[in-house]
Amino acid sequence: MMKRGVLCEEEKEAKKQKLLDQIGDGHLPYLSPKDDTFYDLWRTCYSKLTLLQAKHINADLHHTVQNAFLSLLDNGCLFQDLVRLKGKDILTPVSRILIGRPGYTYKYLNTRLFAVPWINDELNTQYCTRNLLDTYKAFSDLNKFLYSQTVNELQKLRKAHKNDCFQHFDYKEQVKSDKRPCTLNNENKELHSLEPFNVTLINYMDPRDMPCLKEEPYFGMGKMAVSWHHDENLVEQSTVAVYNFSYQESAHDINGDDKDPATWNVGLKIAWDIETPGLCIPLNTGDCYLMLDDLNKTHQHCVIAGCQPRFSSTHRVAESSRDTFQYIKSQCNSALQNLHMDPDTGAAALKSLEPRVLGQTEEIHNEVEFEWLRQFWFQGKRYNKCTTFWKEAMTELENHWKQMETMTSLVLKAIENENLTVDEKCNILKNILPCLVERQNLRQEWRERITFLTSAMPVEPAARSDCDCDETLLQPSAHKKPITLRCRSKLAKKLPPDQAPCCYPYWNDDNKSMPLSFDLHSITFALQNRLETLEA
Ligand SMILES: O=C(O)CCC(=O)C(=O)O
Ligand SMILES: [Fe+2]
């Protein structure tokens, strides 16, 4: 049998289609606390999901964290993301902000979120307004608390493992369903990550602002604020810990009368499994839940909206090898080592024409431009409201990037140089051309996307829930709600001007401060011809 996580796209599509056929128009069973076997199912098939009830958490921590959520809202620091899923732009119904270690970022659905620093020392005071300092610090305190709970729970989990296996078997016998193990990764008990959480992604949604939420398609659990997904870009087997805060009474019920209308729920299911019932866990205000160890990999989760406005703080160990400001800065510095600036004349020259070195510089040039600068400016000027950290960081990266534009222009001049042999010219071209073609393609792609969004706004997909799930297509068509004009106009107008995506950097050909044009089409075309001629 194929290992989880290594299915290719076509195989996933085929599996989805098969599941879709099996489900037909009906719903699969799921259990909630009303059901007798709810706790049995939880213990056996969802044992790595732990709930920490609000009453077991220190009141001061609740107070600090809940005020911090409200402060984020008051200060306008929560933003709907224009994510990209299967080539479509989608405006998330949930508003978010990433808070975490200074310089950390987290990529989800092709969107890089830039963490507002949560530390509360001298460094931070430079970057945040005073009243927001305490707000961010609250999430650092919460982070420490949730991490200590996670360590405890992982220890308990390890001890309980043997018993769980037996109980699981009994339960399965009893319900006469699937004989395969529910706990999908019984080996690797020691492999879970004990790395502390490095970021938290804060979520906020007021259901009254979102009349067009998608129905949960498989089980009929209710309206989804966040649809089925695995959290992506996390350190393998790392826990995700979530603090839940819903506030303010409301009489408006969007989920019918089948369950407590006020309550938000987290839904869980085993990925690719329609035999095991889903689990729907009501969350009271101040409750936390932990998705321990590899639960995020073996299972998917979704969030079912209640009727109150609700915040959550989702603490995670983001994969960070290529995702910190420190990393990209050191990449830039290594590329710029090949640039010599004459201290007297200010003239720029390349130190080495070694093809491998030139190719690496062009790769880093693309990385800083598309993974950092364009990702940042796509999110408009939103970060200015929360911190000056990223504005300063981006100014620094932009300066480096501009120097790399100069470096590219110097390579192009060098290729014209009579002193190089044909072989040398060919080798240089082979090393840099793929990067330049990629740069041209990506620039066009970003430009077109932003032009479309800023002129027409993302109307069609706006009513959908965000979803990094591999099962977007699994939604039976009967459940696809028509997207009303009301939703369209409401959501399109919702993005304030300071959050509108910017195509930046962008410049016209008459901008003399730029050594090369924005549009590289004629350059790459000429270089391709040149390479062919040289090789002939
Ligand atoms: O809000 C929650 O409870 C979870 C949200 C979530 O799944 C996410 O942000 O990835
Ligand atoms: Fe999630």
Coordinates of N, CA, C and O and ligand atoms in Angstrom, one line a residue, residues 96 201 203 226 229 231 242 266 283 289 301 303 310 312 314 316, ligand 1:
R96 N -6.8 37.1 9.5 CA -5.6 36.5 10.1 C -4.5 37.5 10.4 O -4.4 38.5 9.7
L201 N -0.6 31.5 14.2 CA -1.5 32.1 13.2 C -2.8 32.4 13.9 O -3.5 31.4 14.4
N203 N -6.6 33.5 14.0 CA -7.8 33.6 13.1 C -8.9 34.3 13.8 O -9.1 34.2 15.0
V226 N -13.5 27.3 8.2 CA -12.3 26.8 7.6 C -12.5 25.4 7.1 O -13.0 24.6 7.9
H229 N -8.7 20.4 5.9 CA -7.3 20.6 5.4 C -6.3 19.9 6.4 O -6.7 19.6 7.5
D231 N -2.7 21.1 8.0 CA -1.8 22.3 8.1 C -0.5 22.0 7.3 O 0.1 21.0 7.5
V242 N -4.1 24.9 19.8 CA -5.1 26.0 19.4 C -5.8 26.5 20.7 O -6.4 25.7 21.4
V266 N -14.7 22.1 16.3 CA -13.6 21.6 15.4 C -14.0 20.2 14.9 O -14.4 19.4 15.7
L283 N -16.3 23.6 21.2 CA -15.3 24.4 21.8 C -15.9 25.5 22.6 O -16.6 26.4 22.1
Y289 N -7.3 23.1 22.2 CA -7.1 21.7 21.7 C -5.7 21.5 21.1 O -5.2 22.5 20.6
H301 N -8.6 18.4 9.5 CA -9.5 19.1 10.5 C -10.2 20.3 9.7 O -9.8 20.7 8.7
V303 N -13.1 23.8 10.7 CA -13.7 24.6 11.8 C -15.2 24.9 11.4 O -15.4 25.4 10.3
R310 N -15.5 34.8 16.8 CA -14.6 33.9 17.4 C -13.2 34.1 16.9 O -12.9 34.4 15.8
S312 N -9.1 32.4 17.2 CA -8.3 31.3 17.7 C -6.9 31.7 17.5 O -6.5 32.5 16.6
T314 N -3.4 29.7 16.8 CA -3.0 28.3 16.4 C -1.5 28.3 16.4 O -0.8 28.8 15.4
R316 N 2.2 26.7 16.1 CA 2.8 25.7 15.3 C 4.3 25.8 15.2 O 4.9 26.9 15.4
Ligands
LIG1 O1 -9.4 28.0 14.4 C1 -9.2 26.8 14.6 O2 -9.6 26.2 15.5 C2 -8.3 26.1 13.6 C3 -7.9 26.9 12.4 C4 -7.1 26.2 11.5 O3 -7.3 25.0 11.2 C5 -5.9 26.8 10.9 O4 -5.7 28.0 11.1 O5 -5.1 26.1 10.2

